[in-house]
Amino acid sequence: MSKPAIGFIGLGLMGGNMVENLLNKGFPTTVMDLNKDAVAKCTARGASVANSGKELAAASDIIMLCLTTSNIVESVMYADDGVFAGLKEGAIVVDFGTSIPSSTRKIGADLAAKGVGMIDAPLGRTPAHAKDGLLNIMASGDKETFDKVKPVLDEQGENVFYLGQLGAGHTTKLINNFMGMTTVCAMSQAFAVAKRAGVDTKQLFDIMSAGPSNSPFMQFCKNYAVDNNSDLGFSIANANKDLGYFLKMVEDLGTESKIAEGSSANLQAALDAGMGNGNVPEIYDYFVSLNKQ
């Protein structure tokens, strides 16, 4: 049986490695990105290039998005020469990014009216896992649509979770990132307070890691605050964006999160201080320098 034609938009670290994995596994793949170097890397491996979302959609059975914001997703989908303009009936759109669930459901409803399915499938793990097809994928949407696309998702992820109706994947990812980023903020400030108080940060880590607070996130924070190694691979800017999306989601649900508001304020302050490109544990430097106004 021939493999479905893939259209892939968004060739950042994660998306570019996902395309490499798809090409290695024999999927005919058409790509699109504003970064010409990223496109060239994919074409050198055998990908075709589209000059618009419309052109890419017309050539594809499955359209995959790995983009940074909901606004960009909507722009790519709804532009005059965007994905909607070229979709074939029976096609499937998969959004691998981290998006606002209400935006995802809106796009999904508009796609359904055209006879096109949608799966939101945000990702866990790293670009290295993407290259080897070992991602964690949190997928949701119509079960029949999910079953159709699952064989391709299985080529991209070691663990593919089905979470129910459209939007549940993005909801779960935002909750997951809320937990992770607030944890990193709290642990980074713990090390910063110890530094300012003259407490040995290595001893603090030894004590905290011997108890129930121990976690991979604590290790990431220690790696930077104590050992000066920055290896989480997730930027302050991305964390700030995701916490903002989480706050929008809880607002849509008619509730609030003071914890997320606090972490978001710290991330925004670090971003404003020019630290946005640093990995999240580098917010330690912001906390060390923070003075009461």
mmCIF file of C-alpha atoms in Angstrom:
data_model
loop_
_atom_site.group_PDB
_atom_site.id
_atom_site.type_symbol
_atom_site.label_atom_id
_atom_site.label_comp_id
_atom_site.label_asym_id
_atom_site.label_seq_id
_atom_site.Cartn_x
_atom_site.Cartn_y
_atom_site.Cartn_z
ATOM 1 C CA MET A 1 0.000 0.000 0.000
ATOM 2 C CA SER A 2 1.383 3.423 -0.938
ATOM 3 C CA LYS A 3 2.086 5.832 1.879
ATOM 4 C CA PRO A 4 0.016 9.013 2.211
ATOM 5 C CA ALA A 5 1.462 12.241 0.863
ATOM 6 C CA ILE A 6 2.495 14.547 3.708
ATOM 7 C CA GLY A 7 2.536 18.333 3.655
ATOM 8 C CA PHE A 8 4.589 19.804 6.506
ATOM 9 C CA ILE A 9 4.581 23.489 7.514
ATOM 10 C CA GLY A 10 7.037 24.674 10.163
ATOM 11 C CA LEU A 11 10.644 23.506 9.967
ATOM 12 C CA GLY A 12 12.116 24.624 13.270
ATOM 13 C CA LEU A 13 14.268 22.283 15.350
ATOM 14 C CA MET A 14 11.348 19.976 16.076
ATOM 15 C CA GLY A 15 9.617 20.208 12.705
ATOM 16 C CA GLY A 16 12.786 19.839 10.664
ATOM 17 C CA ASN A 17 13.737 16.672 12.503
ATOM 18 C CA MET A 18 10.206 15.302 12.158
ATOM 19 C CA VAL A 19 10.446 15.793 8.394
ATOM 20 C CA GLU A 20 13.814 14.022 8.332
ATOM 21 C CA ASN A 21 12.203 11.079 10.116
ATOM 22 C CA LEU A 22 9.275 10.997 7.654
ATOM 23 C CA LEU A 23 11.604 11.090 4.657
ATOM 24 C CA ASN A 24 13.787 8.350 6.119
ATOM 25 C CA LYS A 25 10.669 6.202 6.415
ATOM 26 C CA GLY A 26 9.638 6.739 2.811
ATOM 27 C CA PHE A 27 6.783 9.236 3.115
ATOM 28 C CA PRO A 28 6.488 11.582 0.125
ATOM 29 C CA THR A 29 6.723 14.967 1.824
ATOM 30 C CA THR A 30 6.166 18.541 0.689
ATOM 31 C CA VAL A 31 7.451 21.309 2.958
ATOM 32 C CA MET A 32 6.966 25.029 3.502
ATOM 33 C CA ASP A 33 8.746 27.508 5.783
ATOM 34 C CA LEU A 34 9.969 31.110 5.676
ATOM 35 C CA ASN A 35 13.471 29.889 6.609
ATOM 36 C CA LYS A 36 15.121 29.095 3.288
ATOM 37 C CA ASP A 37 18.004 27.215 4.921
ATOM 38 C CA ALA A 38 15.573 24.917 6.733
ATOM 39 C CA VAL A 39 13.744 24.261 3.459
ATOM 40 C CA ALA A 40 17.028 23.531 1.694
ATOM 41 C CA LYS A 41 17.975 20.924 4.308
ATOM 42 C CA CYS A 42 14.701 19.130 3.661
ATOM 43 C CA THR A 43 14.932 19.263 -0.130
ATOM 44 C CA ALA A 44 18.469 17.883 0.072
ATOM 45 C CA ARG A 45 16.910 14.830 1.738
ATOM 46 C CA GLY A 46 14.248 14.468 -0.959
ATOM 47 C CA ALA A 47 11.367 16.715 0.081
ATOM 48 C CA SER A 48 9.371 18.788 -2.401
ATOM 49 C CA VAL A 49 8.678 22.486 -1.809
ATOM 50 C CA ALA A 50 5.405 24.409 -1.858
ATOM 51 C CA ASN A 51 5.236 28.170 -2.254
ATOM 52 C CA SER A 52 1.905 28.558 -0.473
ATOM 53 C CA GLY A 53 -0.355 26.720 1.921
ATOM 54 C CA LYS A 54 -2.837 26.276 -0.920
ATOM 55 C CA GLU A 55 -0.232 24.567 -3.105
ATOM 56 C CA LEU A 56 0.943 22.368 -0.228
ATOM 57 C CA ALA A 57 -2.586 21.293 0.725
ATOM 58 C CA ALA A 58 -3.467 20.430 -2.882
ATOM 59 C CA ALA A 59 -0.490 18.028 -2.991
ATOM 60 C CA SER A 60 -1.136 16.373 0.389
ATOM 61 C CA ASP A 61 -3.329 13.761 2.024
ATOM 62 C CA ILE A 62 -2.202 14.806 5.515
ATOM 63 C CA ILE A 63 -1.203 18.385 6.335
ATOM 64 C CA MET A 64 1.026 18.700 9.405
ATOM 65 C CA LEU A 65 1.644 21.969 11.248
ATOM 66 C CA CYS A 66 4.500 22.549 13.685
ATOM 67 C CA LEU A 67 4.154 26.285 14.320
ATOM 68 C CA THR A 68 4.834 28.521 17.284
ATOM 69 C CA THR A 69 1.562 30.341 17.985
ATOM 70 C CA SER A 70 -2.179 30.068 17.444
ATOM 71 C CA ASN A 71 -2.100 33.336 15.482
ATOM 72 C CA ILE A 72 0.399 31.863 13.026
ATOM 73 C CA VAL A 73 -1.654 28.668 12.713
ATOM 74 C CA GLU A 74 -4.774 30.696 11.896
ATOM 75 C CA SER A 75 -2.858 32.841 9.409
ATOM 76 C CA VAL A 76 -1.466 29.793 7.610
ATOM 77 C CA MET A 77 -4.887 28.177 7.507
ATOM 78 C CA TYR A 78 -7.104 31.148 6.568
ATOM 79 C CA ALA A 79 -4.891 33.263 4.260
ATOM 80 C CA ASP A 80 -6.200 33.779 0.728
ATOM 81 C CA ASP A 81 -3.554 31.329 -0.529
ATOM 82 C CA GLY A 82 -3.573 29.338 2.702
ATOM 83 C CA VAL A 83 -4.250 25.720 3.512
ATOM 84 C CA PHE A 84 -8.053 26.045 3.396
ATOM 85 C CA ALA A 85 -7.882 27.200 -0.209
ATOM 86 C CA GLY A 86 -6.210 23.989 -1.404
ATOM 87 C CA LEU A 87 -7.669 21.240 0.780
ATOM 88 C CA LYS A 88 -8.990 18.042 -0.761
ATOM 89 C CA GLU A 89 -12.104 16.437 0.708
ATOM 90 C CA GLY A 90 -11.057 13.600 2.998
ATOM 91 C CA ALA A 91 -7.731 15.201 3.902
ATOM 92 C CA ILE A 92 -6.585 15.444 7.530
ATOM 93 C CA VAL A 93 -4.885 18.375 9.273
ATOM 94 C CA VAL A 94 -2.621 17.606 12.243
ATOM 95 C CA ASP A 95 -1.500 20.463 14.510
ATOM 96 C CA PHE A 96 1.653 19.450 16.413
ATOM 97 C CA GLY A 97 2.177 22.890 17.955
ATOM 98 C CA THR A 98 0.976 24.201 21.306
ATOM 99 C CA SER A 99 -2.165 26.180 20.611
ATOM 100 C CA ILE A 100 -5.148 27.694 22.426
ATOM 101 C CA PRO A 101 -7.871 24.992 22.558
ATOM 102 C CA SER A 102 -10.673 27.395 21.587
ATOM 103 C CA SER A 103 -8.745 28.310 18.412
ATOM 104 C CA THR A 104 -8.185 24.627 17.642
ATOM 105 C CA ARG A 105 -11.883 23.834 17.981
ATOM 106 C CA LYS A 106 -12.818 26.772 15.741
ATOM 107 C CA ILE A 107 -10.461 25.585 12.991
ATOM 108 C CA GLY A 108 -11.695 22.018 13.421
ATOM 109 C CA ALA A 109 -15.327 23.058 12.943
ATOM 110 C CA ASP A 110 -14.479 24.995 9.780
ATOM 111 C CA LEU A 111 -12.518 22.015 8.439
ATOM 112 C CA ALA A 112 -15.360 19.598 9.193
ATOM 113 C CA ALA A 113 -17.675 21.776 7.100
ATOM 114 C CA LYS A 114 -15.325 21.110 4.146
ATOM 115 C CA GLY A 115 -15.204 17.351 4.755
ATOM 116 C CA VAL A 116 -11.703 17.545 6.258
ATOM 117 C CA GLY A 117 -10.672 16.011 9.591
ATOM 118 C CA MET A 118 -8.429 17.542 12.228
ATOM 119 C CA ILE A 119 -6.263 16.167 15.005
ATOM 120 C CA ASP A 120 -4.488 18.297 17.585
ATOM 121 C CA ALA A 121 -1.353 16.408 18.569
ATOM 122 C CA PRO A 122 1.084 18.460 20.678
ATOM 123 C CA LEU A 123 4.449 16.916 21.400
ATOM 124 C CA GLY A 124 6.575 15.866 24.312
ATOM 125 C CA ARG A 125 10.316 15.138 24.372
ATOM 126 C CA THR A 126 13.062 16.753 22.306
ATOM 127 C CA PRO A 127 14.149 17.378 18.694
ATOM 128 C CA ALA A 128 16.551 14.434 19.028
ATOM 129 C CA HIS A 129 13.563 12.180 19.760
ATOM 130 C CA ALA A 130 11.775 13.689 16.741
ATOM 131 C CA LYS A 131 14.591 12.635 14.417
ATOM 132 C CA ASP A 132 14.324 9.044 15.655
ATOM 133 C CA GLY A 133 10.513 8.899 15.698
ATOM 134 C CA LEU A 134 10.419 8.619 19.504
ATOM 135 C CA LEU A 135 8.233 11.567 20.495
ATOM 136 C CA ASN A 136 5.378 11.527 22.978
ATOM 137 C CA ILE A 137 2.252 12.598 21.081
ATOM 138 C CA MET A 138 -0.917 13.813 22.847
ATOM 139 C CA ALA A 139 -3.557 13.403 20.142
ATOM 140 C CA SER A 140 -7.247 14.237 20.175
ATOM 141 C CA GLY A 141 -10.082 14.637 17.717
ATOM 142 C CA ASP A 142 -12.753 12.523 16.083
ATOM 143 C CA LYS A 143 -11.882 8.858 16.773
ATOM 144 C CA GLU A 144 -12.371 7.797 13.166
ATOM 145 C CA THR A 145 -10.013 10.550 12.004
ATOM 146 C CA PHE A 146 -7.484 9.592 14.671
ATOM 147 C CA ASP A 147 -7.584 5.941 13.589
ATOM 148 C CA LYS A 148 -6.870 6.961 9.990
ATOM 149 C CA VAL A 149 -3.811 9.014 10.883
ATOM 150 C CA LYS A 150 -2.505 6.851 13.732
ATOM 151 C CA PRO A 151 -0.226 4.675 11.546
ATOM 152 C CA VAL A 152 1.666 7.835 10.548
ATOM 153 C CA LEU A 153 1.746 9.127 14.131
ATOM 154 C CA ASP A 154 3.177 5.760 15.197
ATOM 155 C CA GLU A 155 6.099 6.399 12.846
ATOM 156 C CA GLN A 156 6.732 9.710 14.634
ATOM 157 C CA GLY A 157 6.100 8.828 18.255
ATOM 158 C CA GLU A 158 7.126 6.085 20.637
ATOM 159 C CA ASN A 159 4.029 6.872 22.724
ATOM 160 C CA VAL A 160 0.843 8.049 21.013
ATOM 161 C CA PHE A 161 -1.919 8.919 23.479
ATOM 162 C CA TYR A 162 -5.546 9.354 22.368
ATOM 163 C CA LEU A 163 -7.215 11.899 24.647
ATOM 164 C CA GLY A 164 -10.726 12.310 23.252
ATOM 165 C CA GLN A 165 -12.463 15.124 21.439
ATOM 166 C CA LEU A 166 -10.652 17.877 19.537
ATOM 167 C CA GLY A 167 -8.821 20.316 21.806
ATOM 168 C CA ALA A 168 -8.081 17.803 24.559
ATOM 169 C CA GLY A 169 -4.507 17.388 23.303
ATOM 170 C CA HIS A 170 -3.763 21.103 23.461
ATOM 171 C CA THR A 171 -5.513 21.342 26.826
ATOM 172 C CA THR A 172 -3.363 18.524 28.218
ATOM 173 C CA LYS A 173 -0.162 20.032 26.809
ATOM 174 C CA LEU A 174 -0.900 23.410 28.368
ATOM 175 C CA ILE A 175 -1.606 21.808 31.738
ATOM 176 C CA ASN A 176 1.606 19.792 31.423
ATOM 177 C CA ASN A 177 3.626 22.916 30.588
ATOM 178 C CA PHE A 178 1.953 24.880 33.397
ATOM 179 C CA MET A 179 3.158 22.230 35.835
ATOM 180 C CA GLY A 180 6.649 22.081 34.343
ATOM 181 C CA MET A 181 7.312 25.793 33.944
ATOM 182 C CA THR A 182 5.944 26.806 37.342
ATOM 183 C CA THR A 183 8.110 24.068 38.858
ATOM 184 C CA VAL A 184 11.212 25.404 37.097
ATOM 185 C CA CYS A 185 10.428 28.960 38.197
ATOM 186 C CA ALA A 186 9.976 27.869 41.824
ATOM 187 C CA MET A 187 13.125 25.738 41.910
ATOM 188 C CA SER A 188 15.221 28.390 40.160
ATOM 189 C CA GLN A 189 14.121 30.972 42.705
ATOM 190 C CA ALA A 190 14.913 28.532 45.516
ATOM 191 C CA PHE A 191 18.508 28.339 44.290
ATOM 192 C CA ALA A 192 18.623 32.124 43.816
ATOM 193 C CA VAL A 193 17.401 32.801 47.356
ATOM 194 C CA ALA A 194 19.997 30.351 48.695
ATOM 195 C CA LYS A 195 22.707 32.159 46.715
ATOM 196 C CA ARG A 196 21.693 35.545 48.127
ATOM 197 C CA ALA A 197 21.443 34.113 51.651
ATOM 198 C CA GLY A 198 24.913 32.608 51.482
ATOM 199 C CA VAL A 199 23.660 29.021 51.589
ATOM 200 C CA ASP A 200 25.678 26.480 49.593
ATOM 201 C CA THR A 201 23.519 25.704 46.564
ATOM 202 C CA LYS A 202 25.073 22.269 46.017
ATOM 203 C CA GLN A 203 24.177 21.297 49.578
ATOM 204 C CA LEU A 204 20.675 22.681 49.042
ATOM 205 C CA PHE A 205 20.330 20.440 45.993
ATOM 206 C CA ASP A 206 21.621 17.411 47.900
ATOM 207 C CA ILE A 207 19.029 18.001 50.622
ATOM 208 C CA MET A 208 16.076 18.739 48.318
ATOM 209 C CA SER A 209 16.883 15.890 45.935
ATOM 210 C CA ALA A 210 16.930 13.429 48.844
ATOM 211 C CA GLY A 211 13.230 14.136 49.423
ATOM 212 C CA PRO A 212 9.966 14.109 47.457
ATOM 213 C CA SER A 213 10.821 17.345 45.608
ATOM 214 C CA ASN A 214 13.372 15.454 43.515
ATOM 215 C CA SER A 215 12.550 15.429 39.815
ATOM 216 C CA PRO A 216 14.147 15.812 36.376
ATOM 217 C CA PHE A 217 13.145 19.482 36.520
ATOM 218 C CA MET A 218 15.121 19.931 39.733
ATOM 219 C CA GLN A 219 18.115 18.380 37.982
ATOM 220 C CA PHE A 220 17.757 20.816 35.064
ATOM 221 C CA CYS A 221 17.621 23.745 37.493
ATOM 222 C CA LYS A 222 20.630 22.457 39.440
ATOM 223 C CA ASN A 223 22.560 21.945 36.219
ATOM 224 C CA TYR A 224 22.335 25.686 35.560
ATOM 225 C CA ALA A 225 22.225 27.239 39.037
ATOM 226 C CA VAL A 226 25.004 25.069 40.486
ATOM 227 C CA ASP A 227 26.947 23.675 37.510
ATOM 228 C CA ASN A 228 26.372 26.482 34.959
ATOM 229 C CA ASN A 229 25.129 24.088 32.274
ATOM 230 C CA SER A 230 21.955 25.027 30.382
ATOM 231 C CA ASP A 231 20.444 21.880 28.922
ATOM 232 C CA LEU A 232 16.640 21.885 29.183
ATOM 233 C CA GLY A 233 16.256 23.037 25.580
ATOM 234 C CA PHE A 234 13.075 25.095 26.094
ATOM 235 C CA SER A 235 13.299 28.858 25.974
ATOM 236 C CA ILE A 236 11.987 31.466 28.390
ATOM 237 C CA ALA A 237 10.106 33.008 25.451
ATOM 238 C CA ASN A 238 8.332 29.714 24.688
ATOM 239 C CA ALA A 239 7.545 29.122 28.344
ATOM 240 C CA ASN A 240 6.118 32.635 28.592
ATOM 241 C CA LYS A 241 3.931 32.017 25.547
ATOM 242 C CA ASP A 242 2.629 28.704 26.895
ATOM 243 C CA LEU A 243 1.820 30.156 30.329
ATOM 244 C CA GLY A 244 -0.085 32.936 28.560
ATOM 245 C CA TYR A 245 -2.057 30.327 26.624
ATOM 246 C CA PHE A 246 -2.749 28.421 29.837
ATOM 247 C CA LEU A 247 -4.115 31.617 31.421
ATOM 248 C CA LYS A 248 -6.316 32.223 28.358
ATOM 249 C CA MET A 249 -7.584 28.652 28.608
ATOM 250 C CA VAL A 250 -8.507 28.897 32.301
ATOM 251 C CA GLU A 251 -10.214 32.238 31.571
ATOM 252 C CA ASP A 252 -12.256 30.515 28.843
ATOM 253 C CA LEU A 253 -13.171 27.883 31.454
ATOM 254 C CA GLY A 254 -14.483 30.580 33.794
ATOM 255 C CA THR A 255 -11.803 30.202 36.436
ATOM 256 C CA GLU A 256 -8.341 31.589 37.278
ATOM 257 C CA SER A 257 -4.851 30.517 38.322
ATOM 258 C CA LYS A 258 -2.905 32.820 40.629
ATOM 259 C CA ILE A 259 0.013 30.356 40.478
ATOM 260 C CA ALA A 260 0.205 30.655 36.693
ATOM 261 C CA GLU A 261 -0.163 34.435 36.933
ATOM 262 C CA GLY A 262 2.871 34.611 39.218
ATOM 263 C CA SER A 263 5.032 32.393 37.038
ATOM 264 C CA SER A 264 3.889 34.242 33.931
ATOM 265 C CA ALA A 265 4.827 37.599 35.494
ATOM 266 C CA ASN A 266 8.328 36.318 36.293
ATOM 267 C CA LEU A 267 8.801 34.869 32.816
ATOM 268 C CA GLN A 268 7.593 38.105 31.231
ATOM 269 C CA ALA A 269 9.981 40.127 33.406
ATOM 270 C CA ALA A 270 12.891 37.892 32.367
ATOM 271 C CA LEU A 271 11.815 38.273 28.735
ATOM 272 C CA ASP A 272 11.690 42.050 29.127
ATOM 273 C CA ALA A 273 15.211 41.894 30.578
ATOM 274 C CA GLY A 274 16.471 40.396 27.317
ATOM 275 C CA MET A 275 16.641 36.773 28.497
ATOM 276 C CA GLY A 276 13.975 35.332 26.187
ATOM 277 C CA ASN A 277 16.316 33.136 24.139
ATOM 278 C CA GLY A 278 17.808 31.493 27.223
ATOM 279 C CA ASN A 279 16.610 28.128 28.470
ATOM 280 C CA VAL A 280 14.002 28.323 31.228
ATOM 281 C CA PRO A 281 16.361 27.452 34.144
ATOM 282 C CA GLU A 282 18.373 30.555 33.211
ATOM 283 C CA ILE A 283 15.605 32.552 34.902
ATOM 284 C CA TYR A 284 17.806 31.854 37.943
ATOM 285 C CA ASP A 285 19.937 34.821 36.828
ATOM 286 C CA TYR A 286 16.857 37.054 36.863
ATOM 287 C CA PHE A 287 15.965 35.925 40.390
ATOM 288 C CA VAL A 288 19.532 36.445 41.631
ATOM 289 C CA SER A 289 19.510 40.031 40.354
ATOM 290 C CA LEU A 290 15.935 40.798 41.429
ATOM 291 C CA ASN A 291 15.603 43.655 43.911
ATOM 292 C CA LYS A 292 12.465 44.765 45.720
ATOM 293 C CA GLN A 293 10.991 47.841 44.058
#
